[in-house]
Each structure stands twice: as C-alpha cells, then as structure tokens.
XYZ file of N, CA and C in Angstrom:
510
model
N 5.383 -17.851 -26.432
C 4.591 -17.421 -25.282
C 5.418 -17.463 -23.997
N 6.040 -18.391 -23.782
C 7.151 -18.729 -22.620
C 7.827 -17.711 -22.435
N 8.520 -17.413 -23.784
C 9.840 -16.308 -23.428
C 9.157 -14.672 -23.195
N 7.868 -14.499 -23.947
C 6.837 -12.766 -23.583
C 7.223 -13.313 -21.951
N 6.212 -14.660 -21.542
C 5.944 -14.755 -20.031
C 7.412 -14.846 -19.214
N 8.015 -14.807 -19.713
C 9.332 -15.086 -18.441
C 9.814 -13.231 -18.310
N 9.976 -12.624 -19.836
C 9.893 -11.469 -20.135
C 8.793 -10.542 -19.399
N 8.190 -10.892 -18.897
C 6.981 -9.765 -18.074
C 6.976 -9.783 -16.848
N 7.148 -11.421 -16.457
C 7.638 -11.615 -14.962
C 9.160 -10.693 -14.670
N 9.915 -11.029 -15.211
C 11.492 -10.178 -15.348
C 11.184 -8.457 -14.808
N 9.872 -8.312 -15.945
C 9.985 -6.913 -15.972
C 9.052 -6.839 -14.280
N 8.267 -7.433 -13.782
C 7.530 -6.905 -12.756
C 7.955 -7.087 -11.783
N 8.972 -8.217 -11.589
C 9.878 -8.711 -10.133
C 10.912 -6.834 -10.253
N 11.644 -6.530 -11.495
C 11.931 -5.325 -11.837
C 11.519 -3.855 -10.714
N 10.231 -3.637 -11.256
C 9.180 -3.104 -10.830
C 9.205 -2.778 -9.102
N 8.911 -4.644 -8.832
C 8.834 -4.741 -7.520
C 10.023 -4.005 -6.776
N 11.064 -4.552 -7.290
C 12.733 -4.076 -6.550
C 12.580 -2.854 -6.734
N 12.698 -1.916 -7.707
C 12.683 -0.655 -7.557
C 11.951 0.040 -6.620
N 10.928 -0.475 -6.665
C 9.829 0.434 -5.393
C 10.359 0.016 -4.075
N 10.611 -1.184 -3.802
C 11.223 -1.744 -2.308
C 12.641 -1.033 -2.316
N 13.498 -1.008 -3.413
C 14.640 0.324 -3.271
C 14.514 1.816 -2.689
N 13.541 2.122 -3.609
C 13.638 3.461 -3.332
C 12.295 3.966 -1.845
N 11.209 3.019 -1.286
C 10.891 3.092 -0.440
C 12.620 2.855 0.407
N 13.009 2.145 0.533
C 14.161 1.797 1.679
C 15.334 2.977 1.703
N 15.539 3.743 0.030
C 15.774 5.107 0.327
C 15.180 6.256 0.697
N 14.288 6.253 0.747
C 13.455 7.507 1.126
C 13.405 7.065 2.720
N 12.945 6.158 3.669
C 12.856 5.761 4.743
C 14.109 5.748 5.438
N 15.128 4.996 4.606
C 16.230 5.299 4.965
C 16.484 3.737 6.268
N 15.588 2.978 6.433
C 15.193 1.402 6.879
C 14.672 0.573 6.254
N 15.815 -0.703 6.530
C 15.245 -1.888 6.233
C 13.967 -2.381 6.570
N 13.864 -2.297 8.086
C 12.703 -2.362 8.731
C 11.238 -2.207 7.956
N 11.395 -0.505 7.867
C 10.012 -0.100 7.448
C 9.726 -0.336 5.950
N 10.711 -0.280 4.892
C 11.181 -1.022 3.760
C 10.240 -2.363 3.514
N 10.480 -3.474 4.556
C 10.299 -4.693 4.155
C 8.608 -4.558 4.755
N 8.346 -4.145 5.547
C 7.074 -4.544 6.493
C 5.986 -3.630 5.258
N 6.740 -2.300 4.575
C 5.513 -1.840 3.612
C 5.337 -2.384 2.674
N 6.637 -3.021 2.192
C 6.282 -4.396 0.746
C 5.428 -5.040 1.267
N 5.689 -5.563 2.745
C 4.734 -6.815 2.997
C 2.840 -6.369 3.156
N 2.911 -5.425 3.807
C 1.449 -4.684 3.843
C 1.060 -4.042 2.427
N 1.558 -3.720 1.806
C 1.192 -3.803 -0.323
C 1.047 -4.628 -0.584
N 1.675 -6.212 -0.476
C 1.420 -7.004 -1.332
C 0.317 -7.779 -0.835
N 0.721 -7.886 0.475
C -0.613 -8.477 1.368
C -2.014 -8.224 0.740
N -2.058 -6.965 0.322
C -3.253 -6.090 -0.004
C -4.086 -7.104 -1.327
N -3.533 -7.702 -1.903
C -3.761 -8.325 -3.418
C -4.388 -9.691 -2.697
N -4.072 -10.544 -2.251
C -4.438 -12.131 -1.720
C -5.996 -12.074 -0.878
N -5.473 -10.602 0.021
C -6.653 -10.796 1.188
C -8.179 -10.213 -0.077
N -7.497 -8.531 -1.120
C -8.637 -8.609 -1.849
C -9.093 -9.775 -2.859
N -8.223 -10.398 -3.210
C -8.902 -11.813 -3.582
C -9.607 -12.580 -3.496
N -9.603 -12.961 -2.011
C -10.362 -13.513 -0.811
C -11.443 -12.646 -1.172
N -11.669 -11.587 -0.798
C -12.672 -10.788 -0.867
C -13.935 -11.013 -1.878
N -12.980 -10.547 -3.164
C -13.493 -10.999 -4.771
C -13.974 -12.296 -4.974
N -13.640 -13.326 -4.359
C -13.790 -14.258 -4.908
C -15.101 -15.128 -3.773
N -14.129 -15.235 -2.879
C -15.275 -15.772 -1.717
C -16.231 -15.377 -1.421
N -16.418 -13.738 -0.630
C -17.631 -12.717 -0.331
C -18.491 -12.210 -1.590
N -17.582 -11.884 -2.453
C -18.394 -11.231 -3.493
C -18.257 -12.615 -4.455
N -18.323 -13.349 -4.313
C -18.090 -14.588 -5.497
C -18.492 -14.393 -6.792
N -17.344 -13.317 -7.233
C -17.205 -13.527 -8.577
C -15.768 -14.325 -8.640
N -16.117 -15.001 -10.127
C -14.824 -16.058 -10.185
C -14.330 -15.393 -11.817
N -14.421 -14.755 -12.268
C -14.270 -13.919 -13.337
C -12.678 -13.367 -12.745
N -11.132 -13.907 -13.640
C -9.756 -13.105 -13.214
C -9.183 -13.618 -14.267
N -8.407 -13.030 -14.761
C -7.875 -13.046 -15.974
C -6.479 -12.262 -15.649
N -5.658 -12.134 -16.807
C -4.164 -11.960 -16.490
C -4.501 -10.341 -16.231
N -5.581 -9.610 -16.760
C -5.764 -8.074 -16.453
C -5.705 -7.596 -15.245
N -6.334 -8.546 -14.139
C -6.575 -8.438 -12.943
C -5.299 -8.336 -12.209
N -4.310 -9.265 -12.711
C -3.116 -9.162 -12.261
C -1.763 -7.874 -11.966
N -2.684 -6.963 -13.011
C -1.788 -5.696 -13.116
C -2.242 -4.551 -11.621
N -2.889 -4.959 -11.116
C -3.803 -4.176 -10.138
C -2.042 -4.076 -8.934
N -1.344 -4.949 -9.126
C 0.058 -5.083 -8.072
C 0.719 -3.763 -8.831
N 0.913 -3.201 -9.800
C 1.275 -1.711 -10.110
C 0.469 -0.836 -9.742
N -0.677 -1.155 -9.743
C -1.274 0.222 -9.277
C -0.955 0.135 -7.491
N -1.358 -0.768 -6.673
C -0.972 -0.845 -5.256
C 0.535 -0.964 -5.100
N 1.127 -1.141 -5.383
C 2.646 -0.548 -5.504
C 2.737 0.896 -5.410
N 2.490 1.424 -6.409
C 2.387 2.805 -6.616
C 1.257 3.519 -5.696
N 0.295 3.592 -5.383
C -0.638 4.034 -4.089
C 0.201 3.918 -2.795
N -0.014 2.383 -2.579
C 0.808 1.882 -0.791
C 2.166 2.552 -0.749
N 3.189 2.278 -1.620
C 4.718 3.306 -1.499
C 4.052 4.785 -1.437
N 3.677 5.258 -1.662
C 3.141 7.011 -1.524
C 2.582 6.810 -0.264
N 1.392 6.233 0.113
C 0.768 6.066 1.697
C 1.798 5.973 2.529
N 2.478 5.244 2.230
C 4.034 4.909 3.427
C 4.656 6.523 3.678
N 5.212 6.775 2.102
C 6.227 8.199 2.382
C 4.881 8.853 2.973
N 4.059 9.061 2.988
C 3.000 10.349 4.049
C 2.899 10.373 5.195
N 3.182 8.904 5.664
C 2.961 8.778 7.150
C 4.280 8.786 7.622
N 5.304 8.215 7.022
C 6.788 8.046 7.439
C 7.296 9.917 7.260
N 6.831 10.537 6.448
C 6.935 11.932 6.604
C 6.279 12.524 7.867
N 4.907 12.371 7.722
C 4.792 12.937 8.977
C 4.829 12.809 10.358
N 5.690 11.400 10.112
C 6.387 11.344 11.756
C 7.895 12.130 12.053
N 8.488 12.242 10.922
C 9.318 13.164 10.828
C 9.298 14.337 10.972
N 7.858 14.883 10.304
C 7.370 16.251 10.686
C 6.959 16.662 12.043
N 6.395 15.473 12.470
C 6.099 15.618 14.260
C 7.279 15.595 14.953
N 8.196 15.161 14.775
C 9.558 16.003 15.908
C 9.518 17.275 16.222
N 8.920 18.249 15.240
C 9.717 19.381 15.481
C 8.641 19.893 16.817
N 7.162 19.549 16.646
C 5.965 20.180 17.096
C 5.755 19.219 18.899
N 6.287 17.901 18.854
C 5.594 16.993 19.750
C 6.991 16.926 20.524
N 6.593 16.127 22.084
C 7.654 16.070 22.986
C 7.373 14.273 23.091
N 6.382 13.954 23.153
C 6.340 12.789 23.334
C 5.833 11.744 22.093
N 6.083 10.321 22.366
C 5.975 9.356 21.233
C 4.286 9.469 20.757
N 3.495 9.349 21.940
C 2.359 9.399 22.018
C 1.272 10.508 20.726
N 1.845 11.775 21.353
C 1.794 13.137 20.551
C 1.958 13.064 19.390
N 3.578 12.276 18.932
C 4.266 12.425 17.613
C 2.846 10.990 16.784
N 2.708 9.936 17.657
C 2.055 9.421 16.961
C 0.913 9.609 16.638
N 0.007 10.725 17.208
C -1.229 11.239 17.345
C -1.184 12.572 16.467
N -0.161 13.339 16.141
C 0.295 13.813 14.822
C 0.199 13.231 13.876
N 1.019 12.172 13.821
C 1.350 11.724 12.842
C -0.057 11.149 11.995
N -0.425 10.385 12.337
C -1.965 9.668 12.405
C -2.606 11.025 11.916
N -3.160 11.659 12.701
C -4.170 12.677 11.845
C -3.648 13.442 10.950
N -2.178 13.730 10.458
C -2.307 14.227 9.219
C -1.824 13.462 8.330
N -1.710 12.339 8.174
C -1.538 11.014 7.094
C -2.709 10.851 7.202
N -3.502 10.184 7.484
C -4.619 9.437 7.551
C -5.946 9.979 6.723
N -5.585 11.997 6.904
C -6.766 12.849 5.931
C -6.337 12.584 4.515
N -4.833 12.689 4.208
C -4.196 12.504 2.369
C -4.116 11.626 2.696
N -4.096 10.133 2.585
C -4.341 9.030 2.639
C -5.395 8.714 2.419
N -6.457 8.899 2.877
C -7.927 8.706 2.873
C -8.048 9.158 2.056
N -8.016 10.812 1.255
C -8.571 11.118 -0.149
C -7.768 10.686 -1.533
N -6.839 10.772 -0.885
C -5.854 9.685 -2.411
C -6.568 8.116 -2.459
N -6.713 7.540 -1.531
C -7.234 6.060 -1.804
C -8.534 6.382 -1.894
N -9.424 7.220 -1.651
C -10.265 6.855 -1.700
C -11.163 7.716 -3.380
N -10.401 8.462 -3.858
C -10.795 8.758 -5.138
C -10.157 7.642 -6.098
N -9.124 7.212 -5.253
C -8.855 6.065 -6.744
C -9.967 4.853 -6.511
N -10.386 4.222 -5.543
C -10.817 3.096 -5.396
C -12.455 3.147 -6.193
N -12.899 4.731 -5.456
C -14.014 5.497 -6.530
C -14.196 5.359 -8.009
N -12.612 5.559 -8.624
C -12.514 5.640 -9.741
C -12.631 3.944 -10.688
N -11.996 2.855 -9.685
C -11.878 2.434 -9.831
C -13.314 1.060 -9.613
N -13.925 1.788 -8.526
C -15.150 1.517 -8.256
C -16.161 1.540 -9.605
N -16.449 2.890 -10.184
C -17.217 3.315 -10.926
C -16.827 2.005 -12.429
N -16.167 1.776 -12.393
C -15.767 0.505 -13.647
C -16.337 -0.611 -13.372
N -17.056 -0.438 -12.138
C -18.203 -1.312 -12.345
C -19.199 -1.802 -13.213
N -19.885 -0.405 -13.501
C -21.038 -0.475 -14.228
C -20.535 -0.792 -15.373
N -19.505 -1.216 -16.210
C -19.060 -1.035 -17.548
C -19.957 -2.543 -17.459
N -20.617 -2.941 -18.973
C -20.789 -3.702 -19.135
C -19.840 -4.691 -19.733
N -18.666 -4.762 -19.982
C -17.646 -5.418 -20.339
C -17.122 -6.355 -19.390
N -16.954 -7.109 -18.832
C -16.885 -8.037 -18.009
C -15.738 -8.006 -17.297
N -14.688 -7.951 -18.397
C -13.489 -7.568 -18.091
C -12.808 -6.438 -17.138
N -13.392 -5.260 -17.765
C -12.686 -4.217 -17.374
C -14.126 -4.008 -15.650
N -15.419 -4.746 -15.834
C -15.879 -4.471 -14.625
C -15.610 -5.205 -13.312
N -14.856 -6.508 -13.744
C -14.342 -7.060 -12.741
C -13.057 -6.884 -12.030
N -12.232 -6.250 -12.960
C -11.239 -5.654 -13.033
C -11.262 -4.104 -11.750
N -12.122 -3.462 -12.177
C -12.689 -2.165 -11.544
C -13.034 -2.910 -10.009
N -13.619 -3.550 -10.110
C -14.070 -4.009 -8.128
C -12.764 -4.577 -7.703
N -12.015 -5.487 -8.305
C -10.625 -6.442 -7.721
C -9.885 -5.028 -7.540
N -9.730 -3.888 -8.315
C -8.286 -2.636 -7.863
C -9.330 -2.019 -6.572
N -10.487 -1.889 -6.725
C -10.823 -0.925 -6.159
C -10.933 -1.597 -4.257
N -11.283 -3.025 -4.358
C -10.639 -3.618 -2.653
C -9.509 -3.481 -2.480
N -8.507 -3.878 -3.427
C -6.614 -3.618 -3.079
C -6.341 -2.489 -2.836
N -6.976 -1.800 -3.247
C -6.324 0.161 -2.857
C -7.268 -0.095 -0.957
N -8.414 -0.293 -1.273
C -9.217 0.119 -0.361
C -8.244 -0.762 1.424
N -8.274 -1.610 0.588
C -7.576 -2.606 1.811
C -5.901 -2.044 1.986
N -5.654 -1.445 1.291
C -3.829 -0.975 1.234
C -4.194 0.144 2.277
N -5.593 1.019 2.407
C -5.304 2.066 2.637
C -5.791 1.699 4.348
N -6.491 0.432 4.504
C -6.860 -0.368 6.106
C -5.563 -0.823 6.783
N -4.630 -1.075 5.882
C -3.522 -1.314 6.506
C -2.505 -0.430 6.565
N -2.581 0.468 5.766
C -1.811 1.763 5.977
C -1.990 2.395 7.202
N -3.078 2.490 7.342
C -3.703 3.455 9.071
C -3.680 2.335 10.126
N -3.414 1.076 9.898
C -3.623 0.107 10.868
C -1.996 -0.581 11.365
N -1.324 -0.837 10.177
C 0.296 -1.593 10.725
C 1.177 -0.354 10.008
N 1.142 0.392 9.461
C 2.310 2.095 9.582
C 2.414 2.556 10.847
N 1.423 2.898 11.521
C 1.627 3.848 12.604
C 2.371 2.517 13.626
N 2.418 1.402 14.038
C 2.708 0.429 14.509
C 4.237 -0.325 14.062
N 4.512 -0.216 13.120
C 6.066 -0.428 12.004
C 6.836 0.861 12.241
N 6.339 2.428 12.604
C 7.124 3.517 12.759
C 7.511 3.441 14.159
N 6.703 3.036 14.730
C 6.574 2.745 15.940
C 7.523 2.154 16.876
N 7.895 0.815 16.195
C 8.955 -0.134 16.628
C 10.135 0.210 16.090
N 10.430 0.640 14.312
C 11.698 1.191 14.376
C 11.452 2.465 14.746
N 11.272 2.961 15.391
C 11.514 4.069 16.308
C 12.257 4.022 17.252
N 11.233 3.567 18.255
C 12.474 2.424 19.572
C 13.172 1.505 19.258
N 13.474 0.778 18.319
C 14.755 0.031 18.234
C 15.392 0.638 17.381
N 15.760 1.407 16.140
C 16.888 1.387 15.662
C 17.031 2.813 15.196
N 15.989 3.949 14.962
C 15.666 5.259 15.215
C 17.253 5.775 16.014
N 17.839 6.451 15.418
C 18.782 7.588 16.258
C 18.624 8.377 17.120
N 17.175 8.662 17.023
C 16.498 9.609 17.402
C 15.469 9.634 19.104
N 15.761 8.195 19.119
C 14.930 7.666 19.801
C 15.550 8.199 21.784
C-alpha cells in the first residue's frame, strides 16, 4: 500500500509541475506562474471549508481528492483566457484602465460558461444516490465554482502588477 501511495503522490506532485511549467510557458512569468498555482490550489481548502463547515457534510474519501486535476486543468485554462486577453487588448486599448476593462469583459463571459457548465455538471451528481460519487459532485462543483471567484477577482489584479513591474511592455 505504501509504495501504490508514494507512487500516486510521485505521479500528482508530477501533474502539479507540469501545469505550473507550462502555465509559466505560455505566460512567459514567474510571477503570474506562481500566484495562478496559488489561486488553483487555494480553490480546494477554502471549498473544503465550504463542504464541510457550511454545508456539513463530513463524507471525503480519497475520491474527493482527485477534484485537484480537474481544478488544475479548469484554473490553468481560466488563466491562459485572461492572460490572453490582456495581450489581445494592446492592440485595441491606449490605456491600462481600458486594457483592463477589455480584458475583464472578454475573459470573464468564457470563463463564466466553461466553469459554469462544469460545476453544473458536476453539480447535477448530486442527486446520485451513491454517496460517494454525490459528495464527490458538490466538493468539484465549489472548487471549480470558487477557481472561477478567484479567477475574475486576483487575475485581473496579478496581470496587473506584472504589468508594471516586470512587463516590457509597460
């Protein structure tokens, strides 16, 4: 059992690095790199809190745990949309203000319907009477939901700062 468990951890720390890689290539910053790991992973503890305290179910099992691949995979995509379309706002905007008021309304519409059909989807696994897979269904469906509160809330604010500090462009 030890060596599967050291073997799965291996593979998901794995996981983790790759996505914090290739977010930090696509961004092309450390900066925005580290602050979107930190607002993804964030996403898992606070829905916890959520799950457990507000909605007090105490029902978590190692299934629940896989919900950090799916918000991995959501939050890195939310990032490249908004980190794109601040890139895309250079060409159209003169000021930071503009570019960020671009930027914001067209991340924030694909953002909103990508998180919010998964959390739906993930929502609807509610009703399963299986315990498992319905507790399972509410714990992904706050982590997306909350990935996608902090996506529109500390992105536009993280582009923001490396912008003015280390931005070329700036």
């Amino acid at each position: 059992f030890l060596r599967l468990s050291n073997g799965d951890l291996a593979l998901s720390c794995s996981a983790m690095f790759f996505v914090f890689a290739y977010i930090w290539f696509h961004t092309g910053s450390l900066w925005l790199t580290s602050t979107a790991m930190a607002q993804i992973l964030l996403s898992l503890p606070v829905a916890f809190f959520i799950y457990r305290v507000i909605f007090q179910i105490t029902f978590f099992t190692q299934l629940h745990i896989l919900a950090v691949f799916l918000v991995l995979g959501v939050g890195a995509d939310d990032v490249f949309v908004f980190v794109d379309a601040w890139k895309q706002s250079r060409a159209t905007c003169s000021s930071e203000l503009e570019r960020l008021r671009f930027s914001y309304h067209r991340a924030s519409r694909s953002v909103f319907n990508t998180s919010f059909t998964t959390a739906f989807a993930f929502g609807a696994t509610a009703l399963s009477p299986i315990m498992p897979i319905s507790s399972f269904g509410i714990y992904a469906a706050l982590a997306i939901i909350l990935n996608y509160l902090f996506v529109c809330t500390a992105t536009p604010c993280e582009v923001l700062v490396y912008h003015r500090r280390w931005s070329k462009e700036a």
